[in-house]
CSV table of C-alpha atoms and ligand atoms in Angstrom, one decimal:
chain,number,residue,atom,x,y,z
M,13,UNK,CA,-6.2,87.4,-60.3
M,14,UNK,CA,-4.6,84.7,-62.2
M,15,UNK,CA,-5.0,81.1,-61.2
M,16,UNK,CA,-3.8,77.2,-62.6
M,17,UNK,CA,-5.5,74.7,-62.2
M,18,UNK,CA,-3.3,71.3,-62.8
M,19,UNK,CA,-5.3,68.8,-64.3
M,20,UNK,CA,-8.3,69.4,-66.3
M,21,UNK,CA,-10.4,66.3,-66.1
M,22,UNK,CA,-14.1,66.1,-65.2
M,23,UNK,CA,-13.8,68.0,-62.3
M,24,UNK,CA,-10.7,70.6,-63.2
M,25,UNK,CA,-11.8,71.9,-66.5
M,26,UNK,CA,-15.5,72.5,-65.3
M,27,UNK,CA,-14.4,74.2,-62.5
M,28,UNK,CA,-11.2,76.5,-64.7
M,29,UNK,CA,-14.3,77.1,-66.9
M,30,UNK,CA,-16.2,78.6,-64.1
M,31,UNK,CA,-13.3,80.6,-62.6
M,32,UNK,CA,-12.7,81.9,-65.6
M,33,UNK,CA,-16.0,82.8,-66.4
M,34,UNK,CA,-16.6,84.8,-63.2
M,35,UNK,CA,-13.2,87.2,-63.8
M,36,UNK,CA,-10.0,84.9,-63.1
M,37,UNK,CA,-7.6,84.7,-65.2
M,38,UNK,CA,-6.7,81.2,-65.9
M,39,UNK,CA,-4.1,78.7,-67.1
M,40,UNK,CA,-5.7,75.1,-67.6
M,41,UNK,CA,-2.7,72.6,-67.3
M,42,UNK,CA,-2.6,69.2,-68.0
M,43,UNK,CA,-0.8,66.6,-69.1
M,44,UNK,CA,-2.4,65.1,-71.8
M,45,UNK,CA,-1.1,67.5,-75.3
M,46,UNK,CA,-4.9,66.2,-76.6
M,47,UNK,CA,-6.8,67.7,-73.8
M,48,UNK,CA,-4.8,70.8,-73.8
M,49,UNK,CA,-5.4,70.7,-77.6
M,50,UNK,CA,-9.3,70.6,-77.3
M,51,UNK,CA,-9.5,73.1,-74.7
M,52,UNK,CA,-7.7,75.5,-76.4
M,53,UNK,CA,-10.1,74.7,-79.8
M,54,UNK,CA,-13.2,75.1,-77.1
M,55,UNK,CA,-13.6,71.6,-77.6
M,56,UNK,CA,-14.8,69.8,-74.4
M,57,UNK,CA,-13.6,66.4,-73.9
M,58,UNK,CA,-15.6,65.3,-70.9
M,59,UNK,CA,-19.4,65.1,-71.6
M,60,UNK,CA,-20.8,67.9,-69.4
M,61,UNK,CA,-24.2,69.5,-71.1
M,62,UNK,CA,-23.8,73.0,-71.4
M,63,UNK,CA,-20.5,73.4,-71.0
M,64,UNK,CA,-19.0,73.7,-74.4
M,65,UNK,CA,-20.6,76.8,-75.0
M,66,UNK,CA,-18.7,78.2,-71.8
M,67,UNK,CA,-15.6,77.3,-72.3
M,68,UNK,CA,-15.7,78.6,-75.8
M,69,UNK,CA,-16.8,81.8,-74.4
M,70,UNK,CA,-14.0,82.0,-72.2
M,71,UNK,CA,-11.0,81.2,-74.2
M,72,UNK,CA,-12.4,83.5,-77.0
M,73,UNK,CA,-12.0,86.0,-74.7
M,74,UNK,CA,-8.5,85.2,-73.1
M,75,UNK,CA,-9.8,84.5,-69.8
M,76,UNK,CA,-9.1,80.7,-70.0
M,77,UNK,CA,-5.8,79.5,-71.5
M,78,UNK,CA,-5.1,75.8,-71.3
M,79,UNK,CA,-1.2,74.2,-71.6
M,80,UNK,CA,0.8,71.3,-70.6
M,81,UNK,CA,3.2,73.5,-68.5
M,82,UNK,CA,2.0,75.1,-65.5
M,83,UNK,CA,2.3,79.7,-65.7
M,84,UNK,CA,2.6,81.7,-62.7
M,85,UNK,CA,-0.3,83.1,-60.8
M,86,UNK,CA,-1.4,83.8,-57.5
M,87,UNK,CA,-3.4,80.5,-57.0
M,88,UNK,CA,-2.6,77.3,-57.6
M,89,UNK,CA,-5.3,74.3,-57.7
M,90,UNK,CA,-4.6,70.4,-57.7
M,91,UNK,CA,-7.0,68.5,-59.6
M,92,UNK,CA,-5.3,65.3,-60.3
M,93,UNK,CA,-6.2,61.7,-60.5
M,94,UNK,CA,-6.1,59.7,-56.9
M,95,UNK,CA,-6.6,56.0,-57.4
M,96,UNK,CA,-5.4,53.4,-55.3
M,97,UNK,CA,-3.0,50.9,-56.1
M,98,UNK,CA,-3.2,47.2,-56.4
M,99,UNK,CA,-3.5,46.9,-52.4
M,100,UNK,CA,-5.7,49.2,-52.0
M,101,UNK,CA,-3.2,51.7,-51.1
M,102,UNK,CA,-4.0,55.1,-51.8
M,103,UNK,CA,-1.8,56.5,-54.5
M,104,UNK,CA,-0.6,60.4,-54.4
M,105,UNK,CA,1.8,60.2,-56.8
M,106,UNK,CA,-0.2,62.6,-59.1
M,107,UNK,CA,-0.8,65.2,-56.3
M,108,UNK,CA,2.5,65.0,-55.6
M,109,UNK,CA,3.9,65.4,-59.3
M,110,UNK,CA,1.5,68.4,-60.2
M,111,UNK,CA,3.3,70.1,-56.7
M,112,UNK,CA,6.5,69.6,-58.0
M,113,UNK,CA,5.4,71.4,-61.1
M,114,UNK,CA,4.2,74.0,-59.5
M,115,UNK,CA,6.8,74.3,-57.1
M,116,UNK,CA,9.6,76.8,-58.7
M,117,UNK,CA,6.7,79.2,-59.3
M,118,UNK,CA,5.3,79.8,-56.0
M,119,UNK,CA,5.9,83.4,-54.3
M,120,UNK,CA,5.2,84.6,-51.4
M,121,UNK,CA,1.1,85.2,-51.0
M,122,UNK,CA,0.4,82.5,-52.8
M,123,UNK,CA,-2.5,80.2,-52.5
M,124,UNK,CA,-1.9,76.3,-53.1
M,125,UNK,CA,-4.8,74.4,-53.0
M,126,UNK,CA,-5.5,70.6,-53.0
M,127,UNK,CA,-9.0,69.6,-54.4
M,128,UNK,CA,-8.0,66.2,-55.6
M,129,UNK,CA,-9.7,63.3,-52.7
M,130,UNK,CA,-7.1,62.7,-51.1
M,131,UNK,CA,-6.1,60.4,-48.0
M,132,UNK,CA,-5.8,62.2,-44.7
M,133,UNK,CA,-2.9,64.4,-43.9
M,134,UNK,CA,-2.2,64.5,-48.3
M,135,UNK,CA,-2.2,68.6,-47.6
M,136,UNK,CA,0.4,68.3,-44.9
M,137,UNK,CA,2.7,65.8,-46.6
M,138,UNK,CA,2.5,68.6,-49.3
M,139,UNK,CA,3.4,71.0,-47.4
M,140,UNK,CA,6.3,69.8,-46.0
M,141,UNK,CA,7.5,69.1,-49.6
M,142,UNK,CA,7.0,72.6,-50.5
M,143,UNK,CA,9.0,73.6,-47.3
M,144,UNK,CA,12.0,71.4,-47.9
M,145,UNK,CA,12.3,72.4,-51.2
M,146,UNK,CA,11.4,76.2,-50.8
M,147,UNK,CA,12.3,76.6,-47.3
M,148,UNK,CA,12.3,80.5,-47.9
M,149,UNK,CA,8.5,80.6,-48.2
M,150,UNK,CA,7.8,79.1,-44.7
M,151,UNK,CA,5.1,80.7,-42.8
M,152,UNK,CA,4.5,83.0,-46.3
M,153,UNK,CA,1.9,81.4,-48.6
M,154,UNK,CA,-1.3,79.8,-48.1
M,155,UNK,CA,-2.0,76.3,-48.1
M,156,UNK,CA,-5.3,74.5,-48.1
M,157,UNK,CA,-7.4,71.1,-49.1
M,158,UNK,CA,-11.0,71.9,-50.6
M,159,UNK,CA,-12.9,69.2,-51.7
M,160,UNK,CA,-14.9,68.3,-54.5
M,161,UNK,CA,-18.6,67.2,-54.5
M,162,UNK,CA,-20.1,67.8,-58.0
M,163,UNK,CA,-22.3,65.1,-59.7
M,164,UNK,CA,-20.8,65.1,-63.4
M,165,UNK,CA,-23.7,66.2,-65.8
M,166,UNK,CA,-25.2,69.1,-62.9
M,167,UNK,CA,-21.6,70.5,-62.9
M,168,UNK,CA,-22.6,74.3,-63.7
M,169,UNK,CA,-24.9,74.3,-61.3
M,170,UNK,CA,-23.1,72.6,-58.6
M,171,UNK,CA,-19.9,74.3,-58.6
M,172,UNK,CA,-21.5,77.2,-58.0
M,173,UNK,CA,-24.5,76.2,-55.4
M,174,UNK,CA,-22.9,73.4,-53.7
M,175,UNK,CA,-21.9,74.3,-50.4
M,176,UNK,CA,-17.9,73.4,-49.7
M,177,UNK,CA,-15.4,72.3,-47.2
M,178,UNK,CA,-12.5,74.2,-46.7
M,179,UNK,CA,-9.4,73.6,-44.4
M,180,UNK,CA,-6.5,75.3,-44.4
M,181,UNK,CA,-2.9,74.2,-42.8
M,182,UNK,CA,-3.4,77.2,-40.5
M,183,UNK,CA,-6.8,79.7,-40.5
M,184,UNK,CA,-5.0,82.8,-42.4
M,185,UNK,CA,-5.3,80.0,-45.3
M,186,UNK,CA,-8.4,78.8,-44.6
M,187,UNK,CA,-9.5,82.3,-44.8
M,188,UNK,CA,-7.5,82.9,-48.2
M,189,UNK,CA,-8.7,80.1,-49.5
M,190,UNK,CA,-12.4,80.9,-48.5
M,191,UNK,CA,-11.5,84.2,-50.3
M,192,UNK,CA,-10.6,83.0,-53.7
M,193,UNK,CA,-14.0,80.4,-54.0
M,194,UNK,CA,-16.2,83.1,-53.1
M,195,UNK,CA,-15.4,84.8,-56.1
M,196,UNK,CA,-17.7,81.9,-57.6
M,197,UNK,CA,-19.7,79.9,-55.1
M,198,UNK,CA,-22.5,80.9,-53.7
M,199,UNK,CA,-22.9,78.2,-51.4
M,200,UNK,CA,-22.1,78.5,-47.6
M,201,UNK,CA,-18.0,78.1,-47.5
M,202,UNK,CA,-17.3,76.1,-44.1
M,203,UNK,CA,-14.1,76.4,-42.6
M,204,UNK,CA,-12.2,73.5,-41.1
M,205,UNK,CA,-8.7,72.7,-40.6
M,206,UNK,CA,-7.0,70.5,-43.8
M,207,UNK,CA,-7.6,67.3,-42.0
M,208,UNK,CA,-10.8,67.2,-41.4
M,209,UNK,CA,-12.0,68.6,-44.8
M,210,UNK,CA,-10.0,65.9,-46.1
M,211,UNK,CA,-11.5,63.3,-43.8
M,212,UNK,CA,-15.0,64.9,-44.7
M,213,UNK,CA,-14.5,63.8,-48.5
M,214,UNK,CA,-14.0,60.1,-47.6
M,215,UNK,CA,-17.0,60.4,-45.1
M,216,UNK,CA,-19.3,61.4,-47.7
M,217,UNK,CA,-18.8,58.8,-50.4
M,218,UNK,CA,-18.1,55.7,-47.6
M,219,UNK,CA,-21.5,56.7,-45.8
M,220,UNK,CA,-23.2,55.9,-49.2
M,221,UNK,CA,-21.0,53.2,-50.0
M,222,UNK,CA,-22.3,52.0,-46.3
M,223,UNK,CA,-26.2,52.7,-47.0
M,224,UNK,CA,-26.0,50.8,-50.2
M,225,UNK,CA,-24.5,47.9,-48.5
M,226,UNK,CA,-26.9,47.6,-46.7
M,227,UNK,CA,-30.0,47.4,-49.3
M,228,UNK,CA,-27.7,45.1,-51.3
M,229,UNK,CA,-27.3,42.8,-47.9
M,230,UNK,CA,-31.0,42.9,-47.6
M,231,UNK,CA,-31.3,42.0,-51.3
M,232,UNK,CA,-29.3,38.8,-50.7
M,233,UNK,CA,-31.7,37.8,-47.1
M,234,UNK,CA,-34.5,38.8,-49.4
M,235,UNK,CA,-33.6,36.3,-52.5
M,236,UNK,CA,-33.2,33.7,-50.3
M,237,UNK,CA,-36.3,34.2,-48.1
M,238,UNK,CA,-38.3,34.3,-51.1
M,239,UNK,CA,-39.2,37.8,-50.6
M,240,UNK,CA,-39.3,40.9,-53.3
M,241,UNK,CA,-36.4,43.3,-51.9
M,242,UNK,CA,-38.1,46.5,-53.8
M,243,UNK,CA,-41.6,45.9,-52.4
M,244,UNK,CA,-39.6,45.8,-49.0
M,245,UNK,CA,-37.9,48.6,-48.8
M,246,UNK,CA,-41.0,50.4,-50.6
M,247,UNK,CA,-42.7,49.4,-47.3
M,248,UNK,CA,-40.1,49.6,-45.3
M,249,UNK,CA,-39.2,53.6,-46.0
M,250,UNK,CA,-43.1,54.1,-45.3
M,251,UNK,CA,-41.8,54.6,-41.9
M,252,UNK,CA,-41.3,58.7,-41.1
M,253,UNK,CA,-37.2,58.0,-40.2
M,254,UNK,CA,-36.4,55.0,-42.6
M,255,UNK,CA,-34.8,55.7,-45.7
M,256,UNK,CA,-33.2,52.8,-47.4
M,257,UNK,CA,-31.4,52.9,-50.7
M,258,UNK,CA,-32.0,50.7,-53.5
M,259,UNK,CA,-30.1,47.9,-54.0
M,260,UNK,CA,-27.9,47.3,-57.6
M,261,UNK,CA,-25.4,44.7,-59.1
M,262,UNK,CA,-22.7,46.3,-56.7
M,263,UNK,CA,-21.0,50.0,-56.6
M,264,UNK,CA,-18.6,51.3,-59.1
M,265,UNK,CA,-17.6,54.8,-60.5
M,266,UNK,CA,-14.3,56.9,-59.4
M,267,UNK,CA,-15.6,57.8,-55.9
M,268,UNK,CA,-17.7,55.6,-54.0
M,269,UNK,CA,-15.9,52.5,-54.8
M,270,UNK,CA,-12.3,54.0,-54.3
M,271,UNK,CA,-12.8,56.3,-51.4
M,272,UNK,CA,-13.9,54.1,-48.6
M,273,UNK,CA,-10.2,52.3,-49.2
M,274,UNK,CA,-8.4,55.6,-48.3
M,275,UNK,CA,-9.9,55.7,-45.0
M,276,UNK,CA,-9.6,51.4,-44.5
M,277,UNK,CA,-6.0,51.1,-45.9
M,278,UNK,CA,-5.1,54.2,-42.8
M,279,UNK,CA,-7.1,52.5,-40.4
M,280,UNK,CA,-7.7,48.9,-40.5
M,281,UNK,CA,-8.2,48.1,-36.9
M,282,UNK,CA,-11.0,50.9,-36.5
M,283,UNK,CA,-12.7,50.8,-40.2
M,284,UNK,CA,-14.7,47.8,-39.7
M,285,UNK,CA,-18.1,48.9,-41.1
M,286,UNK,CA,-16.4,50.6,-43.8
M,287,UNK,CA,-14.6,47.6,-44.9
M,288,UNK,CA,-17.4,45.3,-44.2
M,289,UNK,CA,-19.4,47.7,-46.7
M,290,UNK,CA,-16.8,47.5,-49.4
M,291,UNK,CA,-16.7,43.9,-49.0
M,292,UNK,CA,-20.4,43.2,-49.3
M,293,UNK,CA,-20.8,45.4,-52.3
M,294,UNK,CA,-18.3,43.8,-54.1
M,295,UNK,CA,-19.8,40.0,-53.1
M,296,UNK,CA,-23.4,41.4,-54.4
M,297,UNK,CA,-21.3,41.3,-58.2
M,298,UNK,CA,-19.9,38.3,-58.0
M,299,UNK,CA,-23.3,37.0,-56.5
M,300,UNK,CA,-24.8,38.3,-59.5
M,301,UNK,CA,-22.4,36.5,-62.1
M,302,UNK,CA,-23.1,33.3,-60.2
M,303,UNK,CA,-26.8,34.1,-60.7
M,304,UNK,CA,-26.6,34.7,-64.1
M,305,UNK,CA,-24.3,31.6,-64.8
M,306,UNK,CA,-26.2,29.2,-62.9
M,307,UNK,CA,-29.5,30.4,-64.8
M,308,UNK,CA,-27.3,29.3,-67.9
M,309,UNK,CA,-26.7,26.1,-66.5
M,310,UNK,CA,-30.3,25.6,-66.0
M,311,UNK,CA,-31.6,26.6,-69.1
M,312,UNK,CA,-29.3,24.4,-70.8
M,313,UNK,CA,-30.5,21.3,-69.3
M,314,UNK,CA,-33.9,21.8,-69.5
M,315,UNK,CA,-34.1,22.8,-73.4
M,316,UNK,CA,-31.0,20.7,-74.6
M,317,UNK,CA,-29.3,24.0,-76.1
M,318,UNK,CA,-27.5,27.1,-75.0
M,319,UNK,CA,-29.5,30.2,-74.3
M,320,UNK,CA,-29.2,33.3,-75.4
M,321,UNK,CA,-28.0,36.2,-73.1
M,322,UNK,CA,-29.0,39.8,-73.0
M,323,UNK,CA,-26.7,41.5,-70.5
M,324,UNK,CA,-28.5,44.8,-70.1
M,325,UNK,CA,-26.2,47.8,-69.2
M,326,UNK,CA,-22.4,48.4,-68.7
M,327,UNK,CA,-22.1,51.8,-67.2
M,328,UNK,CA,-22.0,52.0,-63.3
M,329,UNK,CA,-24.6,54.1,-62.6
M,330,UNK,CA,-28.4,55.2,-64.9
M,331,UNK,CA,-27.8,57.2,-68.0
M,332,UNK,CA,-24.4,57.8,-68.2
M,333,UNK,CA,-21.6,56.4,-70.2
M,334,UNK,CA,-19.3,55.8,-67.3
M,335,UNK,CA,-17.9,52.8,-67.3
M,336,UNK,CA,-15.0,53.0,-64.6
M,337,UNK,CA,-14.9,50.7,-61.7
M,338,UNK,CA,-18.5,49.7,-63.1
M,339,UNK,CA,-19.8,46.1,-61.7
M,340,UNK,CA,-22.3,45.8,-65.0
M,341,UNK,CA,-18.8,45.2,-66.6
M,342,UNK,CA,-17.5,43.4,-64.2
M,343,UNK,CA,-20.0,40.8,-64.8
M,344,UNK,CA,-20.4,40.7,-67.9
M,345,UNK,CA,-16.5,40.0,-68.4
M,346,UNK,CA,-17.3,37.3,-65.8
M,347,UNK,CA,-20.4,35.2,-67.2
M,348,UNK,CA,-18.3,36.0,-70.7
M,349,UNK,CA,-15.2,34.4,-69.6
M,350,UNK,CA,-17.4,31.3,-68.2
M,351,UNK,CA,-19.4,30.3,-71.0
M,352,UNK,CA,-15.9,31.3,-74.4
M,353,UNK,CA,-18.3,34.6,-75.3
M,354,UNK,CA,-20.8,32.4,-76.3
M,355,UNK,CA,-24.6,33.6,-77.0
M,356,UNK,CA,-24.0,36.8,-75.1
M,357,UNK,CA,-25.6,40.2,-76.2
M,358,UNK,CA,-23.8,43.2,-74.2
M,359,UNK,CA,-25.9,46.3,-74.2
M,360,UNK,CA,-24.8,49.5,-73.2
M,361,UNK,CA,-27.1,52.5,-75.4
M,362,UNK,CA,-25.2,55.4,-73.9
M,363,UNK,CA,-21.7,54.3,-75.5
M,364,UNK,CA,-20.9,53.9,-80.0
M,365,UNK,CA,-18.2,51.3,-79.5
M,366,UNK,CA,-16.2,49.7,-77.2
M,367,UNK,CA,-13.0,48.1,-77.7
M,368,UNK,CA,-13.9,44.9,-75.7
M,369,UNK,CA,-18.0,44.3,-76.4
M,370,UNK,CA,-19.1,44.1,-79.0
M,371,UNK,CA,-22.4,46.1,-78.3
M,372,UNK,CA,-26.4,45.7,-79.4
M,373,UNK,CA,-28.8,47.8,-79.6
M,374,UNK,CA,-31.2,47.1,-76.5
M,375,UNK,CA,-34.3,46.2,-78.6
M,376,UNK,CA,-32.7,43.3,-80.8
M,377,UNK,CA,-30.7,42.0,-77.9
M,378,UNK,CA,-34.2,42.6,-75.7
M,379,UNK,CA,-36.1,40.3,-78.6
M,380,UNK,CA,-33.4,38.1,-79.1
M,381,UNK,CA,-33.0,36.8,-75.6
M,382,UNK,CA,-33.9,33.9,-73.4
M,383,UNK,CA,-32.7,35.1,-70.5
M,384,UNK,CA,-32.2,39.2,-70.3
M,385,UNK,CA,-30.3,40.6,-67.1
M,386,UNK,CA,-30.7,43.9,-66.0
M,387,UNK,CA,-28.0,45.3,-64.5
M,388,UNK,CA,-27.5,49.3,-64.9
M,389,UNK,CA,-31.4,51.0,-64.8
M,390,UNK,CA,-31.2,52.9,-68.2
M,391,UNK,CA,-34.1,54.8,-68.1
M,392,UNK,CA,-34.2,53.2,-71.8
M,393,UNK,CA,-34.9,49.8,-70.8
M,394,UNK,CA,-37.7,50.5,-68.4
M,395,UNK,CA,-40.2,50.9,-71.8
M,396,UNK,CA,-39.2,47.6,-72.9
M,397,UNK,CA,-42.7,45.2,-73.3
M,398,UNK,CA,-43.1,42.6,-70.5
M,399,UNK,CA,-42.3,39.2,-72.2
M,400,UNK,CA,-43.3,36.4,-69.8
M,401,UNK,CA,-41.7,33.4,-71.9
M,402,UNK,CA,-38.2,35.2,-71.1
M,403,UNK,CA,-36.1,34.5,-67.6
M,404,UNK,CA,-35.7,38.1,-66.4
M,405,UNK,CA,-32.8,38.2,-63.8
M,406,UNK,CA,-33.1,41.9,-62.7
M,407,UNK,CA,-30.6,43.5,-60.4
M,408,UNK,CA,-31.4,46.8,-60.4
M,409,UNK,CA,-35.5,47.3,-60.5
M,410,UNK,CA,-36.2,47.6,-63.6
M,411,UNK,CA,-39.5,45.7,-63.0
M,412,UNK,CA,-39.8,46.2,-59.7
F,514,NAD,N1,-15.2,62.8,-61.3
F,514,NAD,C1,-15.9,63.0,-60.2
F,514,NAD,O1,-17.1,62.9,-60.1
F,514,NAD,C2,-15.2,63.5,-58.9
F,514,NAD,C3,-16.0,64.1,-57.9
F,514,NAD,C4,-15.4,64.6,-56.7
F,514,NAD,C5,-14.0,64.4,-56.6
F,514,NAD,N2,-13.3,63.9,-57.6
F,514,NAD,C6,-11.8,63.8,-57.4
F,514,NAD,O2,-11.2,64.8,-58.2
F,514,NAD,C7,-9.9,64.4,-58.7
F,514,NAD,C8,-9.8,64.5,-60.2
F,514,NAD,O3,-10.8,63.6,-60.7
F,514,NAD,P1,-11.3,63.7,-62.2
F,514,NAD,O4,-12.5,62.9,-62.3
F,514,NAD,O5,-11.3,65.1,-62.7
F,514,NAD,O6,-10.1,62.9,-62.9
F,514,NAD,P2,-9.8,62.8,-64.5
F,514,NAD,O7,-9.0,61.5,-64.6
F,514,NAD,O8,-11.0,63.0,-65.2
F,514,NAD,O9,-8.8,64.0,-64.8
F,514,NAD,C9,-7.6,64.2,-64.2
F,514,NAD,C10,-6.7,64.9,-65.3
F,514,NAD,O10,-5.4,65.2,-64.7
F,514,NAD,C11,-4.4,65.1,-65.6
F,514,NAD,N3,-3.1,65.0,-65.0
F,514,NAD,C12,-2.6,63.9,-64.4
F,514,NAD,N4,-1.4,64.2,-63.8
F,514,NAD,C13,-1.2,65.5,-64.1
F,514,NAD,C14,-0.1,66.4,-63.7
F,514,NAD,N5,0.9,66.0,-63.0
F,514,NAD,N6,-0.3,67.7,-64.1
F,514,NAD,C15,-1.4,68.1,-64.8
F,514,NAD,N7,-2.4,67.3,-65.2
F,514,NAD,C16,-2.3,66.0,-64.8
F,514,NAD,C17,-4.9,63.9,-66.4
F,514,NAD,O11,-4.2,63.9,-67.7
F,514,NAD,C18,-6.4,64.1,-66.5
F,514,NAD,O12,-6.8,64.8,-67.7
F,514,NAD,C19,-9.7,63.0,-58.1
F,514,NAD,O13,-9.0,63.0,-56.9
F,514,NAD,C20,-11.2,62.5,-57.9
F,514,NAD,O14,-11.2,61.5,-56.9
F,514,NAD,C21,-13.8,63.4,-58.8
């Protein structure tokens, strides 16, 4: 069987990787001549341990061919980028542009497959493009949403264990559709219709954006109520059906903090929780700045000179190097801007260079500093000596 998978990010190249490896026959297509470049080296350009060795493996052998033009096959996968816009708008311009590609190649028997988040009702929009434009192939190929839930860095594993969600426009391409990811996943396939596997997508990551909310609301009763927010919810989850999350310096990355909006920006009347969660997750970073800044203010007054800063961490999540939608950053571009970039030490270990921060390593900055902040929990920083004569504003239990 021969398959293309349009885009090959950190969730389409793993997963043309894997197809290939298990007997497809693949074209990887993307945009980006660099990435198609690498791949075709079997050179990864994500960071995904294990996975170089793979893909080399499978374009040695032919199975995996990557280019910026879309081939024809029998399947046909979308695995583009869907942000939002400035509004918070959902934007599915590059679903929509990857469809157009494939659209003068599609036959009947066909599979077309959307894995890319998408807002509700994305697959049938697509659909109906695919009809007015190939009108002929009405009621003759399969069309399906199938959604993507692999935590970058356990991507071998996951794409094949995780249990998926699959909804076709109609059940002879759910079924199809079923068909083709059983040829690699070993987790239970569950069939749906397209809009409620899509729906299912944004439920996942908005009920974690909603449980964090919630530890970060607590966080900000707790500091206020003089009360330790960790030890809390320590004691607190001692109870046999309580499990509260731990509270950070907000929520970034691609999913969590983008997702929720697909659902609010549809629904803004019913989405109240949901929008309530975003909002307080994005207050508990600007909360933070204010912290740090007004820690500033008081150093200043009480020893006559500006303190040092040691902003610990700029990734949005432990021990990666992901930086997109990250809070960390967000603050630290904040107390920056407040204070002209003075006496500030940014820390991220996981990333060489930036082209913004200039970075420290976490030691010197560590040593250097009268006040450090924690703000991403590297597992780095947690073997760092307690120094009591430094202000220690930690956001994400480090020293809990
Ligand atoms: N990264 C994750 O952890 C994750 C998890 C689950 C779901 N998702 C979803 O999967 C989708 C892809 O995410 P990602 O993280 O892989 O994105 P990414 O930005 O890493 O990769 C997307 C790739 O698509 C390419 N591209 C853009 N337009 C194209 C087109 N018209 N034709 C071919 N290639 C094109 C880009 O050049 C890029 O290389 C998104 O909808 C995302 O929300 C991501």
């Amino acid at each position: 069987m021969k398959a293309c998978f349009m885009g090959l990010g950190y969730i389409g190249l793993p997963t043309a990787i894997i197809a290939a490896k298990h007997g497809i026959k693949v074209t990887g297509v993307d945009i980006n001549p660099k990435v198609v470049e690498m791949t075709n080296q079997g050179k990864l350009h994500i960071i995904e341990p294990g996975l170089e060795e793979i893909l080399q493996e499978v374009v040695k052998s032919g199975a995996l061919k990557a280019s910026t033009t879309p081939e024809v096959s029998e399947a046909y996968f979308m695995v583009v980028p869907t942000p939002f816009k400035g509004n918070h708008e959902p934007d599915i311009s590059y679903v929509e542009a990857a469809t157009r590609a494939v659209l003068p190649l599609l036959k009947e028997g066909d599979l077309y497959v959307i894995e890319s988040t998408s807002p509700i009702g994305t697959t049938e929009k697509m659909q109906r493009l695919i009809f007015s434009e190939r009108p002929e192939l009405k009621d003759k190929i399969y069309i399906a949403y199938c959604p993507e839930r692999v935590l970058p860095g356990n991507v071998i594993y996951e794409l094949v264990h995780n249990d998926r969600v699959i909804g076709g426009i109609n059940p002879q391409s759910t079924r199809e559709a079923i068909k083709f990811y059983s040829q690699f996943v070993q987790g239970t396939l569950h069939s749906t219709n397209s809009k409620t596997a899509e729906m299912c997508k944004l439920t996942e990551n908005s009920s974690r954006d909603v449980q964090i909310a919630f530890a970060n609301e607590l966080s900000l009763i707790c500091d206020k109520a003089g009360i330790n927010v960790w030890e809390l919810i320590n004691l607190a989850n001692k109870h046999p059906r309580v499990n509260i999350l731990q509270p950070g310096c907000g929520v970034g990355g691609h999913c969590i903090a983008v997702d929720p909006y697909f659902i609010t920006a549809e629904f803004p009347i019913e989405s109240q929780i949901i929008a309530k969660a975003r909002e307080i997750n994005n207050y508990k970073s600007f909360w933070c700045a204010e912290k740090v800044q007004n820690e500033m203010l008081k150093f200043e007054l009480e020893h006559h000179r500006k303190p040092i800063v040691a902003m610990m961490g700029l990734a949005f999540k432990p021990n990666i190097d992901d930086l997109r939608e990250s809070p960390a950053k967000y603050i630290v571009t904040k107390v920056m801007q407040s204070c002209n970039n003075a006496n500030i030490l940014v820390v991220e270990p996981n990333v060489k260079n930036h082209n913004v921060f200039k970075l420290t390593d976490y030691n010197e900055a560590y040593d250097k500093a009268d006040i450090v902040v924690f703000l991403t929990a590297h597992d780095s920083f947690k073997s760092l000596p307690r120094c009591e004569y430094k202000i220690v504003l930690d956001f994400c239990g480090i020293c809990k």
